[in-house]
Short mmCIF file of C-alpha atoms in Angstrom, two decimals:
data_model
loop_
_atom_site.label_atom_id
_atom_site.label_comp_id
_atom_site.label_asym_id
_atom_site.label_seq_id
_atom_site.Cartn_x
_atom_site.Cartn_y
_atom_site.Cartn_z
CA MET A 33 17.46 -50.47 68.59
CA LEU A 34 19.91 -47.77 67.53
CA GLN A 35 23.54 -48.95 67.79
CA PHE A 36 26.73 -46.95 68.31
CA THR A 37 28.06 -48.35 65.03
CA ASP A 38 25.13 -46.66 63.24
CA ILE A 39 26.29 -43.33 64.62
CA GLN A 40 29.91 -43.99 63.68
CA THR A 41 28.78 -44.74 60.12
CA ALA A 42 26.75 -41.53 60.08
CA ALA A 43 29.79 -39.57 61.27
CA LEU A 44 31.76 -40.84 58.28
CA ARG A 45 28.96 -39.81 55.90
CA LEU A 46 28.78 -36.34 57.46
CA GLU A 47 32.54 -35.73 57.59
CA GLY A 48 33.38 -32.70 55.50
CA VAL A 49 29.68 -31.98 54.88
CA ALA A 50 28.21 -31.04 58.27
CA HIS A 51 29.94 -28.45 60.41
CA ARG A 52 31.74 -29.66 63.50
CA THR A 53 30.13 -26.96 65.61
CA PRO A 54 31.99 -25.20 68.43
CA ILE A 55 31.59 -25.90 72.13
CA LEU A 56 31.30 -22.63 74.03
CA THR A 57 31.76 -21.69 77.68
CA SER A 58 30.87 -18.69 79.83
CA GLN A 59 32.41 -17.94 83.20
CA THR A 60 29.42 -15.72 83.95
CA LEU A 61 27.04 -18.62 83.34
CA ASN A 62 29.18 -21.00 85.41
CA ALA A 63 29.07 -18.61 88.35
CA MET A 64 25.33 -18.05 87.94
CA LEU A 65 24.46 -21.75 87.83
CA GLY A 66 27.14 -23.14 90.15
CA CYS A 67 28.43 -25.69 87.66
CA GLU A 68 30.78 -25.90 84.68
CA VAL A 69 28.69 -25.60 81.50
CA PHE A 70 29.74 -26.59 77.98
CA MET A 71 27.37 -25.46 75.20
CA LYS A 72 27.32 -27.25 71.84
CA ALA A 73 26.37 -24.49 69.39
CA GLU A 74 24.25 -26.32 66.80
CA ASN A 75 22.72 -22.97 65.85
CA PHE A 76 25.90 -22.71 63.74
CA GLN A 77 25.13 -25.97 61.93
CA ARG A 78 24.17 -25.92 58.24
CA MET A 79 20.58 -24.66 57.84
CA GLY A 80 20.82 -23.42 61.43
CA ALA A 81 20.08 -26.53 63.50
CA PHE A 82 21.21 -30.05 64.44
CA LYS A 83 18.54 -31.47 62.13
CA PHE A 84 20.89 -31.25 59.15
CA ARG A 85 22.84 -34.19 60.56
CA GLY A 86 19.88 -36.55 60.50
CA GLY A 87 18.40 -35.30 57.25
CA TYR A 88 21.66 -35.65 55.36
CA ASN A 89 22.49 -39.07 56.80
CA ALA A 90 19.03 -40.40 55.95
CA ILE A 91 19.17 -39.31 52.31
CA ASN A 92 22.79 -40.36 51.89
CA ALA A 93 21.89 -43.83 53.16
CA LEU A 94 19.29 -44.32 50.39
CA THR A 95 20.07 -46.15 47.17
CA ASP A 96 20.29 -44.25 43.90
CA ALA A 97 16.96 -45.76 42.89
CA GLU A 98 15.31 -44.59 46.08
CA ARG A 99 16.67 -41.05 45.71
CA ALA A 100 15.38 -41.00 42.13
CA ARG A 101 11.85 -41.43 43.52
CA GLY A 102 12.24 -38.29 45.59
CA VAL A 103 11.83 -37.88 49.35
CA PHE A 104 8.92 -36.76 51.51
CA ALA A 105 9.11 -35.38 55.05
CA PHE A 106 6.86 -33.75 57.63
CA SER A 107 8.12 -31.14 60.05
CA SER A 108 7.35 -27.91 61.90
CA GLY A 109 10.43 -26.37 60.35
CA ASN A 110 13.97 -27.54 61.05
CA HIS A 111 13.67 -31.13 59.77
CA ALA A 112 11.90 -29.61 56.78
CA GLN A 113 14.87 -27.39 56.02
CA ALA A 114 17.33 -30.21 56.70
CA VAL A 115 15.67 -32.62 54.28
CA ALA A 116 15.21 -29.88 51.69
CA LEU A 117 18.89 -28.92 51.81
CA ALA A 118 20.11 -32.53 51.94
CA ALA A 119 17.91 -33.41 48.97
CA ARG A 120 19.33 -30.51 47.00
CA LEU A 121 22.87 -31.63 47.81
CA HIS A 122 22.00 -35.12 46.54
CA GLY A 123 20.16 -33.85 43.46
CA CYS A 124 16.78 -35.31 44.36
CA LYS A 125 13.28 -33.88 44.71
CA ALA A 126 11.89 -33.11 48.18
CA THR A 127 8.30 -32.53 49.22
CA ILE A 128 7.65 -31.32 52.76
CA LEU A 129 4.43 -31.31 54.80
CA MET A 130 4.51 -28.34 57.21
CA PRO A 131 1.96 -26.82 59.60
CA ALA A 132 0.26 -23.73 58.19
CA ASP A 133 1.27 -21.79 61.31
CA ALA A 134 4.97 -22.73 61.10
CA PRO A 135 7.28 -19.70 61.39
CA GLN A 136 7.32 -17.90 58.05
CA MET A 137 11.10 -17.88 57.85
CA LYS A 138 11.13 -21.69 58.14
CA LEU A 139 8.52 -21.99 55.39
CA ASP A 140 10.49 -19.58 53.20
CA ALA A 141 13.82 -21.29 53.86
CA THR A 142 12.41 -24.73 53.05
CA ARG A 143 11.10 -23.45 49.74
CA GLY A 144 14.38 -21.61 49.22
CA TYR A 145 16.28 -24.91 49.38
CA GLY A 146 14.13 -26.10 46.48
CA ALA A 147 11.48 -28.20 48.21
CA GLU A 148 7.77 -28.24 47.45
CA VAL A 149 5.84 -27.33 50.62
CA ILE A 150 2.34 -28.60 51.45
CA THR A 151 0.69 -27.08 54.52
CA TYR A 152 -1.76 -28.62 57.01
CA ASP A 153 -3.58 -27.70 60.24
CA ARG A 154 -1.51 -29.09 63.11
CA TYR A 155 -4.45 -28.89 65.54
CA ARG A 156 -6.97 -30.71 63.33
CA GLN A 157 -5.01 -33.09 61.10
CA ASP A 158 -2.79 -36.11 61.87
CA ARG A 159 0.47 -35.23 60.15
CA SER A 160 1.90 -38.76 60.27
CA ALA A 161 -1.13 -40.27 58.58
CA LEU A 162 -1.32 -37.45 56.05
CA ALA A 163 2.38 -37.74 55.24
CA LYS A 164 2.08 -41.51 54.76
CA GLN A 165 -0.84 -41.01 52.38
CA LEU A 166 0.79 -38.24 50.35
CA SER A 167 4.20 -39.95 50.11
CA GLU A 168 2.55 -43.14 48.85
CA GLU A 169 0.57 -41.17 46.25
CA ARG A 170 3.86 -39.67 45.02
CA ASN A 171 5.85 -42.91 45.36
CA ALA A 172 8.38 -40.90 47.42
CA VAL A 173 10.58 -42.21 50.23
CA LEU A 174 9.20 -41.02 53.57
CA ILE A 175 11.81 -39.61 55.98
CA PRO A 176 10.17 -39.03 59.38
CA PRO A 177 11.65 -36.34 61.66
CA TYR A 178 12.63 -38.56 64.59
CA ASP A 179 11.17 -42.08 64.59
CA TYR A 180 13.58 -43.30 61.92
CA LEU A 181 16.92 -44.98 62.63
CA PRO A 182 19.04 -43.17 59.97
CA VAL A 183 17.79 -39.81 61.27
CA MET A 184 18.50 -40.82 64.87
CA ALA A 185 22.01 -41.96 63.91
CA GLY A 186 22.74 -38.66 62.19
CA GLN A 187 21.53 -36.64 65.17
CA GLY A 188 23.67 -38.80 67.42
CA THR A 189 26.84 -37.47 65.80
CA CYS A 190 26.31 -34.30 67.82
CA GLY A 191 26.52 -36.28 71.05
CA LEU A 192 29.55 -38.12 69.70
CA GLU A 193 31.39 -34.84 69.12
CA ILE A 194 30.51 -33.60 72.61
CA ALA A 195 31.71 -36.77 74.32
CA GLU A 196 34.91 -36.85 72.26
CA GLU A 197 35.82 -33.22 72.91
CA ILE A 198 34.93 -32.73 76.60
CA ALA A 199 36.45 -35.20 79.03
CA ASP A 200 34.89 -36.39 82.27
CA LEU A 201 31.39 -35.02 81.83
CA ASP A 202 28.94 -35.67 84.63
CA ALA A 203 25.84 -34.87 82.60
CA LEU A 204 24.52 -34.07 79.14
CA ILE A 205 21.20 -32.23 78.63
CA VAL A 206 19.60 -32.57 75.20
CA CYS A 207 16.40 -30.90 74.02
CA THR A 208 13.70 -33.38 73.04
CA GLY A 209 10.52 -33.38 71.01
CA GLY A 210 9.99 -36.73 69.32
CA GLY A 211 13.18 -38.09 70.87
CA GLY A 212 15.43 -38.65 67.86
CA PHE A 213 18.09 -36.16 68.97
CA LEU A 214 17.99 -37.27 72.60
CA SER A 215 18.19 -40.98 71.80
CA GLY A 216 20.99 -40.54 69.27
CA CYS A 217 23.07 -38.38 71.58
CA THR A 218 22.45 -40.76 74.47
CA VAL A 219 23.77 -43.81 72.62
CA ALA A 220 26.81 -41.90 71.39
CA ALA A 221 27.71 -40.16 74.65
CA LYS A 222 27.36 -43.29 76.78
CA ALA A 223 29.44 -45.33 74.33
CA VAL A 224 32.33 -42.87 74.74
CA GLN A 225 31.77 -41.94 78.40
CA PRO A 226 29.80 -44.78 80.07
CA ALA A 227 29.42 -42.96 83.40
CA ILE A 228 27.73 -39.89 81.93
CA LYS A 229 24.10 -39.23 82.86
CA VAL A 230 21.91 -38.00 80.01
CA PHE A 231 18.81 -35.86 80.50
CA GLY A 232 16.16 -34.71 78.08
CA ALA A 233 14.71 -31.19 78.14
CA GLU A 234 11.24 -30.24 76.96
CA PRO A 235 8.86 -27.31 77.46
CA GLU A 236 6.77 -27.45 80.60
CA ALA A 237 3.54 -27.31 78.58
CA GLY A 238 4.59 -30.29 76.45
CA ASN A 239 6.03 -32.78 78.92
CA ASP A 240 4.90 -35.98 77.19
CA VAL A 241 8.37 -37.56 77.28
CA GLN A 242 8.75 -36.80 80.99
CA ARG A 243 5.35 -38.36 81.68
CA SER A 244 6.24 -41.35 79.50
CA LEU A 245 9.53 -42.00 81.28
CA ARG A 246 7.97 -41.75 84.71
CA SER A 247 5.01 -43.98 83.85
CA GLY A 248 7.09 -46.54 81.96
CA GLN A 249 5.03 -46.33 78.76
CA ILE A 250 4.54 -43.86 75.92
CA VAL A 251 2.10 -41.11 76.86
CA SER A 252 0.40 -39.05 74.15
CA ILE A 253 -0.83 -35.49 74.74
CA ASP A 254 -2.68 -32.80 72.81
CA VAL A 255 -0.54 -30.49 70.68
CA PRO A 256 1.16 -28.37 73.38
CA LYS A 257 0.80 -24.60 73.36
CA THR A 258 4.37 -23.40 73.82
CA ILE A 259 6.74 -20.92 72.19
CA CYS A 260 9.03 -23.90 71.48
CA ASP A 261 7.54 -24.65 68.04
CA GLY A 262 10.15 -27.31 67.33
CA GLN A 263 8.93 -29.29 70.35
CA GLN A 264 5.17 -29.30 69.78
CA THR A 265 5.15 -33.07 69.40
CA GLN A 266 2.43 -35.18 70.97
CA ALA A 267 4.34 -38.37 71.78
CA VAL A 268 7.85 -39.76 71.71
CA GLY A 269 8.69 -42.02 68.75
CA ALA A 270 8.78 -45.80 69.20
CA HIS A 271 12.43 -46.20 68.15
CA PRO A 272 13.69 -43.31 70.32
CA TRP A 273 11.65 -44.68 73.22
CA GLU A 274 13.63 -47.94 73.11
CA VAL A 275 16.72 -45.91 74.03
CA ILE A 276 15.15 -43.29 76.27
CA HIS A 277 13.36 -45.59 78.72
CA THR A 278 16.47 -47.71 79.25
CA MET A 279 19.35 -45.21 79.08
CA VAL A 280 18.13 -41.67 79.90
CA SER A 281 18.31 -40.64 83.57
CA ASP A 282 15.38 -38.20 83.55
CA ILE A 283 13.48 -35.61 81.54
CA LEU A 284 13.65 -32.02 82.72
CA THR A 285 11.22 -29.26 81.80
CA ALA A 286 11.42 -25.50 81.43
CA ALA A 287 8.71 -22.86 81.47
CA ASP A 288 8.43 -20.68 78.38
CA ALA A 289 9.49 -17.69 80.50
CA THR A 290 12.76 -19.44 81.41
CA VAL A 291 13.32 -20.35 77.77
CA ILE A 292 13.15 -16.63 76.96
CA ASP A 293 15.60 -15.91 79.80
CA ALA A 294 18.00 -18.44 78.27
CA MET A 295 17.60 -16.84 74.84
CA ARG A 296 18.29 -13.43 76.37
CA PHE A 297 21.40 -14.63 78.21
CA ALA A 298 22.78 -16.28 75.08
CA PHE A 299 22.17 -13.12 73.06
CA GLU A 300 23.32 -10.49 75.53
CA ARG A 301 26.28 -12.28 77.12
CA MET A 302 27.43 -14.65 74.35
CA LYS A 303 26.19 -12.91 71.16
CA LEU A 304 24.22 -16.00 70.12
CA VAL A 305 20.80 -16.10 68.48
CA LEU A 306 18.74 -19.10 69.59
CA GLU A 307 15.21 -20.07 68.68
CA PRO A 308 13.04 -21.13 71.65
CA SER A 309 13.54 -24.88 71.16
CA GLY A 310 17.24 -24.21 70.70
CA ALA A 311 17.41 -22.69 74.18
CA CYS A 312 15.30 -25.32 75.95
CA ALA A 313 18.18 -27.43 77.27
CA LEU A 314 19.91 -24.38 78.73
CA ALA A 315 16.61 -23.22 80.23
CA ALA A 316 16.09 -26.65 81.82
CA LEU A 317 19.54 -26.41 83.40
CA MET A 318 18.68 -22.94 84.72
CA GLU A 319 15.52 -24.27 86.37
CA ASN A 320 17.26 -27.34 87.80
CA ARG A 321 20.63 -25.80 88.70
CA ALA A 322 20.67 -27.23 92.24
CA ALA A 323 20.66 -30.79 90.89
CA PHE A 324 23.85 -30.12 88.90
CA ALA A 325 25.82 -28.08 91.46
CA GLY A 326 29.58 -28.55 91.06
CA GLN A 327 29.21 -30.79 88.00
CA ARG A 328 30.57 -30.66 84.46
CA VAL A 329 27.48 -30.34 82.28
CA ALA A 330 27.11 -30.19 78.50
CA VAL A 331 23.96 -28.75 76.94
CA THR A 332 22.82 -28.61 73.34
CA LEU A 333 21.99 -25.23 71.81
CA SER A 334 20.03 -27.01 69.15
CA GLY A 335 19.02 -24.30 66.68
CA GLY A 336 18.82 -20.63 65.80
CA ASN A 337 16.11 -20.40 63.15
CA ILE A 338 14.00 -17.45 64.24
CA ASP A 339 13.19 -14.20 62.49
CA PHE A 340 14.10 -10.83 63.97
CA GLY A 341 10.52 -9.77 64.68
CA ARG A 342 9.65 -12.83 66.75
CA PHE A 343 13.03 -12.89 68.48
CA SER A 344 12.69 -9.25 69.50
CA ALA A 345 9.07 -9.64 70.58
CA LEU A 346 9.86 -12.65 72.79
CA LEU A 347 12.76 -10.94 74.50
CA GLN A 348 10.68 -7.85 75.17
CA THR A 349 8.17 -9.94 77.12
CA ARG A 350 10.91 -10.54 79.71
CA ALA A 351 12.46 -7.06 79.64
#
């Protein structure tokens, strides 16, 4: 199981490499939701999302011999970019398996960081099995996007920064797909502030982690149809699940329409650009505001990798 010392080690590796992203507040949002909200702006992280933390820590933790073999990852976009950039910084080759329908800007950015991209059909092919096969054929080190302890530890440094910088938090809401970010932030935040309650946030159409937590076992679903492309996972990872089912208070969900409302608020009132998955935690707070009335709540704004056309089109649907 992920340990707090793993996250502390990751923080040392990331010091001076990853950005220590700002924590933002809005009096307008506080009044609207009836609680004090602190937003960790990971959209300002290198490559535009929290995923850089885990990707860099994972590659930095490898031996020189392992890095010489090259790395292989699979991702809908942000882990892809994170591993591609981290590999470039370490001078090693990266090959990334990405869905053919991934946002074009994420495909372009991954290639722009120097990685070779292989595409697949996310609705017909098992990406984990395909990645295992292809990485073995290339003798490359496989770096999964969430079910991998070094990645989880790297992501947890975000939760560590939140808990260190904001005293006396009642709750922390973290977006979740495969659970690496949520589990890492949970271990870190509860180590620093034991009384804090941690909640996951996922799109309403893809509530596999919520169903898993409430049933007490991992539940797998079909690929969810949601605008939150970074959260189209089918099941929580085994290593994240070890943390989530013992330490996370609950999993909240948000409808795609509320995710767009959160994106619009962040853009219009705070001048922030968020991708749908990046706004999911804020959207979940918006939908569950009554449960957090009067509390001090931190939320992760987990990424901002979205092109202008899609961003504009999504906001217009809620005009």
